[in-house]
Short mmCIF file of C-alpha atoms in Angstrom, two decimals:
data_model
loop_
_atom_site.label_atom_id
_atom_site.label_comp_id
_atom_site.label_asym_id
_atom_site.label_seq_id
_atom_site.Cartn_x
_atom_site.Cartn_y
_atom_site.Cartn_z
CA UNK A 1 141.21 -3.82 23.63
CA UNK A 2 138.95 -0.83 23.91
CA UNK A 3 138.77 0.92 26.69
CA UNK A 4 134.58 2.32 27.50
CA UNK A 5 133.42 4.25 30.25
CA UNK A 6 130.86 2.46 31.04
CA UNK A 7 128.90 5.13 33.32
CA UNK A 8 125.43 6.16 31.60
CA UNK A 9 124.31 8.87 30.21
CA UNK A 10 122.04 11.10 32.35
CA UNK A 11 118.19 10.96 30.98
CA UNK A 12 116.76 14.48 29.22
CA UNK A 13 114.71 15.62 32.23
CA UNK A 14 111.15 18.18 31.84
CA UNK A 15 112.19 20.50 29.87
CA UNK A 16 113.58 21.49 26.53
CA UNK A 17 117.09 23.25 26.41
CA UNK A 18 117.01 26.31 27.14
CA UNK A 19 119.57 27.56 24.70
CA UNK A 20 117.24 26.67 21.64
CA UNK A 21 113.97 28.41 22.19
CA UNK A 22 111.42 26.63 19.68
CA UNK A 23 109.52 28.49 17.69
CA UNK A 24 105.78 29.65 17.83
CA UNK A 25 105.21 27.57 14.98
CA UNK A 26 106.43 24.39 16.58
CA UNK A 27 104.80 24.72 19.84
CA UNK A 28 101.97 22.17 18.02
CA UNK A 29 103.28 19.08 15.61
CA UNK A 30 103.08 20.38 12.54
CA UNK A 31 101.51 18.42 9.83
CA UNK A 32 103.49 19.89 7.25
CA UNK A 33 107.40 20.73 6.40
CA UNK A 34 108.12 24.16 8.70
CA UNK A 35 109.62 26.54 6.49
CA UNK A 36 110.21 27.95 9.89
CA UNK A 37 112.88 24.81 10.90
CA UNK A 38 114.22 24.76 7.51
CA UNK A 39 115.49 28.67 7.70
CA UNK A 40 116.66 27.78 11.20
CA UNK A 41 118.77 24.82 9.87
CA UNK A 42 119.97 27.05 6.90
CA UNK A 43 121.08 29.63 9.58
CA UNK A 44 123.97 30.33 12.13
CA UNK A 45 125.84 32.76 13.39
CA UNK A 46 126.82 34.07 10.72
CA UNK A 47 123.63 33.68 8.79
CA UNK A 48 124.45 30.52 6.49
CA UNK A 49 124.99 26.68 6.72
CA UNK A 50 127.94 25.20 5.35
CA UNK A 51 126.39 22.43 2.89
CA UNK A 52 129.42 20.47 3.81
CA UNK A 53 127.63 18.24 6.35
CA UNK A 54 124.72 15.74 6.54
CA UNK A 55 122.45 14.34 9.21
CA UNK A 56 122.09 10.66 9.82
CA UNK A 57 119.36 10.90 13.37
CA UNK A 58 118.51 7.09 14.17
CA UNK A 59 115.35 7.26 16.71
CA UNK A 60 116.70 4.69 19.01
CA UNK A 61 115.24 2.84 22.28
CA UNK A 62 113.19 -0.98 23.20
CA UNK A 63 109.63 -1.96 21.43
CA UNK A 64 107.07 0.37 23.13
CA UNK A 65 108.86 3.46 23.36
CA UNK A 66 107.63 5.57 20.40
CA UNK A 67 110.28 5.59 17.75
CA UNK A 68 107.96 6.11 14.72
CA UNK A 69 105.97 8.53 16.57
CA UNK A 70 108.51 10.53 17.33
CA UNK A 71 111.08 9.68 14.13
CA UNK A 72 107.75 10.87 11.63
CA UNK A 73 107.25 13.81 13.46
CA UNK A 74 111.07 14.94 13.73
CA UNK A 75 111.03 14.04 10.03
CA UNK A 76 108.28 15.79 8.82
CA UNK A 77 109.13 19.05 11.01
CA UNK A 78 113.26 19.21 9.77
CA UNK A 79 112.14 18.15 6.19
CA UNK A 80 113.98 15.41 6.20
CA UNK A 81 113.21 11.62 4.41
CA UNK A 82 112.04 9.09 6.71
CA UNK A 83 113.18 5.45 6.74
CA UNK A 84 110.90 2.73 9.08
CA UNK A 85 113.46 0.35 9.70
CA UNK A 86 111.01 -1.99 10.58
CA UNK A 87 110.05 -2.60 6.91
CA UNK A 88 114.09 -3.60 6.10
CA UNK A 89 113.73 -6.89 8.29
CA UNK A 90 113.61 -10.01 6.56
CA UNK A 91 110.70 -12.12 6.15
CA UNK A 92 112.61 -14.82 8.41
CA UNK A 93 113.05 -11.59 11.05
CA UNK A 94 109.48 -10.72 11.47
CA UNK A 95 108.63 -14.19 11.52
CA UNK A 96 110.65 -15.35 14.30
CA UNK A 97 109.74 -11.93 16.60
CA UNK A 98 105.74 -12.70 15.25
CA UNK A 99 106.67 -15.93 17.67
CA UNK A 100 108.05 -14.33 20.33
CA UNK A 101 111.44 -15.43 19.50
CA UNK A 102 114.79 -12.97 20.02
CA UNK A 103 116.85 -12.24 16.97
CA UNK A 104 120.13 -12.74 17.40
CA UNK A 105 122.92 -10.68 16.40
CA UNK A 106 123.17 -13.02 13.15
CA UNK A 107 120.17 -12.03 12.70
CA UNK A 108 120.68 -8.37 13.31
CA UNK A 109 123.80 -7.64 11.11
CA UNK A 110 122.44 -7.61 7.31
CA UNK A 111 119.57 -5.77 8.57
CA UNK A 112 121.79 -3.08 10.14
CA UNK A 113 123.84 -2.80 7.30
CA UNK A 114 120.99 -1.93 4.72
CA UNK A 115 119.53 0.56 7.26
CA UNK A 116 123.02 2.35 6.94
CA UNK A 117 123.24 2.13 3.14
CA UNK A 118 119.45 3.14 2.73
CA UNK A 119 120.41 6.40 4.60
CA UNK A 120 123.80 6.83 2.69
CA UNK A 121 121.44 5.83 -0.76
CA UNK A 122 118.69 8.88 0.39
CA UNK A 123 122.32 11.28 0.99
CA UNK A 124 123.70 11.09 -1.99
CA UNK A 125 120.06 11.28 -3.63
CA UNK A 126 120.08 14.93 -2.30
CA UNK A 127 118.48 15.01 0.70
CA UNK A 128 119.89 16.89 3.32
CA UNK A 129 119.63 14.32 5.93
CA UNK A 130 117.35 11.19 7.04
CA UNK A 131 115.59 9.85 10.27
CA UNK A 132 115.78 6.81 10.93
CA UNK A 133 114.29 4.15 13.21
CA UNK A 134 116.33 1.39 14.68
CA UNK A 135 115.96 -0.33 17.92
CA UNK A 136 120.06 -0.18 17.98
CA UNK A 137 120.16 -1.90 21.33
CA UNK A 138 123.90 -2.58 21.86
CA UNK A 139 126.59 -0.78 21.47
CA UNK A 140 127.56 -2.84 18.76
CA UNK A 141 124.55 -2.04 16.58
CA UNK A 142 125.10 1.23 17.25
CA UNK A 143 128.51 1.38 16.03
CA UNK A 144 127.40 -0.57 12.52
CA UNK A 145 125.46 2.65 11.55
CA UNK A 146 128.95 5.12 12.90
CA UNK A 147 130.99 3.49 10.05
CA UNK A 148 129.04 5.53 7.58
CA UNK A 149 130.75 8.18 9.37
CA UNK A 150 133.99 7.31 9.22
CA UNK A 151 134.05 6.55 5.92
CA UNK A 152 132.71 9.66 4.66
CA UNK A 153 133.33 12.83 6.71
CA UNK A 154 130.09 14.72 5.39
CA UNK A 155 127.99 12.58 7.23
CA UNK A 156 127.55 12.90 10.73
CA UNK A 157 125.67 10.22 13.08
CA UNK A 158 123.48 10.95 15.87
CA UNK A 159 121.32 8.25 18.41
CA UNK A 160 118.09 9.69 20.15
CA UNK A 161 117.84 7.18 22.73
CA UNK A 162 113.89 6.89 23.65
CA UNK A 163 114.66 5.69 27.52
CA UNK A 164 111.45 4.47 29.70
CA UNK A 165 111.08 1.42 32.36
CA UNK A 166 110.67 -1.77 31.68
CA UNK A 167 106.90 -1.92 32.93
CA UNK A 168 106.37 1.22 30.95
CA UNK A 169 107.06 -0.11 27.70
CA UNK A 170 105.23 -3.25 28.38
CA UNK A 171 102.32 -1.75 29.33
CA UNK A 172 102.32 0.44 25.95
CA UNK A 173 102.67 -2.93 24.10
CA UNK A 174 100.34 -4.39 25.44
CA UNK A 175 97.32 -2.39 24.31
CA UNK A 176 98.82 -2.45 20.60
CA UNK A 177 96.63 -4.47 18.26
CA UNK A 178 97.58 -6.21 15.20
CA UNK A 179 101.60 -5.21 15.64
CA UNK A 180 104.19 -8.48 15.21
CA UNK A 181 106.25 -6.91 17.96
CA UNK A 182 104.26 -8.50 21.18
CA UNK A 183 104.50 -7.53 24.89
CA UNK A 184 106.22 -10.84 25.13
CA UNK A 185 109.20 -9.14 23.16
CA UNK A 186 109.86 -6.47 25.38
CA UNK A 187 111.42 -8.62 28.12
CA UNK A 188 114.05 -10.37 25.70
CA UNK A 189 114.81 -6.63 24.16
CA UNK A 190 115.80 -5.35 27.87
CA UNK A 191 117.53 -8.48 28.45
CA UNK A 192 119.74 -7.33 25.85
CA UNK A 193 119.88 -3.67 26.01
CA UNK A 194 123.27 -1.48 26.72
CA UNK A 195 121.80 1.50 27.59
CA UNK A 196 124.39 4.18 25.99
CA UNK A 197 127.32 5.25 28.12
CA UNK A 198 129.17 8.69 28.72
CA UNK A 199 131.77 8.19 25.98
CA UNK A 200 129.15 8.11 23.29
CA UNK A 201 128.55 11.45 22.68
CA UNK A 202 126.74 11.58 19.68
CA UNK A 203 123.40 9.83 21.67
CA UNK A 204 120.90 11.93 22.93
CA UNK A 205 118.83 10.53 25.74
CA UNK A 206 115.14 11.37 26.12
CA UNK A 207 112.78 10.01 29.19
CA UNK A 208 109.64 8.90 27.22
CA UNK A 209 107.76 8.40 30.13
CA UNK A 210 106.13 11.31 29.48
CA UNK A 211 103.37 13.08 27.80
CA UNK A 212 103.67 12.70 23.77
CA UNK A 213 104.05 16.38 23.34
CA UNK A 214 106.15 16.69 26.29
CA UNK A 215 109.11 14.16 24.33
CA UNK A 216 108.29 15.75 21.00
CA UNK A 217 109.30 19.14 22.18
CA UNK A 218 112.23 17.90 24.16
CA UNK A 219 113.94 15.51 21.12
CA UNK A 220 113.16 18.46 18.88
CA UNK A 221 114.58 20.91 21.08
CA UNK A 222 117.67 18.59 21.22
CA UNK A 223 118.23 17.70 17.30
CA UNK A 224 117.78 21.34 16.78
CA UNK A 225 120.50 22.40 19.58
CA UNK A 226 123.33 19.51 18.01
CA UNK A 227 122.66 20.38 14.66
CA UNK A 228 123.43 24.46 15.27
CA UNK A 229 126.34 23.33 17.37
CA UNK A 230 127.53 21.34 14.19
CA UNK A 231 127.35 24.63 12.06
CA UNK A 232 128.81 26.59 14.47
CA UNK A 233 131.92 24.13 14.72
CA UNK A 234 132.53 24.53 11.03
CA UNK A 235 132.74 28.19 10.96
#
């Protein structure tokens, strides 16, 4: 049996880390590809990126707590393609959440799967990397997406968890309009959620309870930080 410490992992507090400055171009979200980002990714510390590695970054976290906004604007800033994994549920999915009713993990497991291929599909179509949005609310889930990684060594997974309170993220819902996901869902998703633990290092947490451009900042900051660790580890 395997063995998890099941402690959790400490919530991204006010401010960005302080060992990746951002850039005066990214103080604002851009609207636009930075070519600023891009020469960062290209760089280390030795001035060049080994082309060796790819970046799978699922945008992670219950209904309410901003995964497109913040997986479109992470995309668009690190140039990266951008998969809604919304639109990869079944008819029969977004029926039965349209009703207010829990998917399962049945339910879950096909949809999960094409997620992970889609990202593999836009990796081997040349992109550098993908963001990705996925709810991944157990561990489980989590660890469908991971076998990309073990599979192939060039690709390596990472979870921005999108943490907020219950009564946070039902309050956000709740002033959607026209969205399947109700404010009725929320409950059942935190019913179900394993919030990640210590031993999964490749999530990074981020407390979306926040200003928009106070998470933006802070999950770029992040992504930025991991991914120049990752170049630095293959020198």
């Amino acid at each position: 049996m395997l063995s998890y410490d099941s402690s959790p992992i400490p919530i991204s507090g006010h401010k960005a880390p302080a060992s990746v400055p951002l850039p005066p171009s990214l103080q604002a979200t851009p609207t636009t590809p930075s070519p600023l980002t891009n020469a960062h990714l290209r760089s280390s510390a030795s001035g060049q990126q080994s082309e060796d590695h790819h970046h799978i970054w699922l945008i992670t976290g219950p209904a309410g707590c901003g995964k497109s906004t913040v997986a479109e604007y992470l995309a668009n800033t690190l140039n990266m393609p951008y998969i809604e994994g919304d639109s990869f549920h079944p008819d029969a999915n977004v029926e039965k959440m349209r009703n207010g009713i829990p998917l399962t993990d049945a339910d879950r497991w096909d949809w999960l799967t094409a997620l992970r291929e889609e990202s593999i599909h836009r990796i081997n179509g040349g992109a550098n990397g993908v963001v990705l949005t996925c709810s991944a609310l157990k561990r489980k889930y989590r660890d469908v997406i991971r076998v990309a990684g073990y599979f192939d060594h060039r690709l390596l997974i990472h979870f921005v968890f999108l943490d907020a309170s219950e009564e946070v993220l039902l309050a956000r819902v709740s002033q959607r309009q026209g969205h399947y996901m109700g404010a009725n869902m929320v409950h059942s998703q935190f019913e179900v959620l394993e919030r990640p633990t210590r031993d999964e290092k490749d999530v990074i947490p981020i407390d979306v309870s926040r200003t928009l451009d106070e998470v933006k900042r802070d999950a770029l900051a992040s992504v930025l930080e991991t991914m120049t660790e990752a170049n630095n580890d293959e020198l």
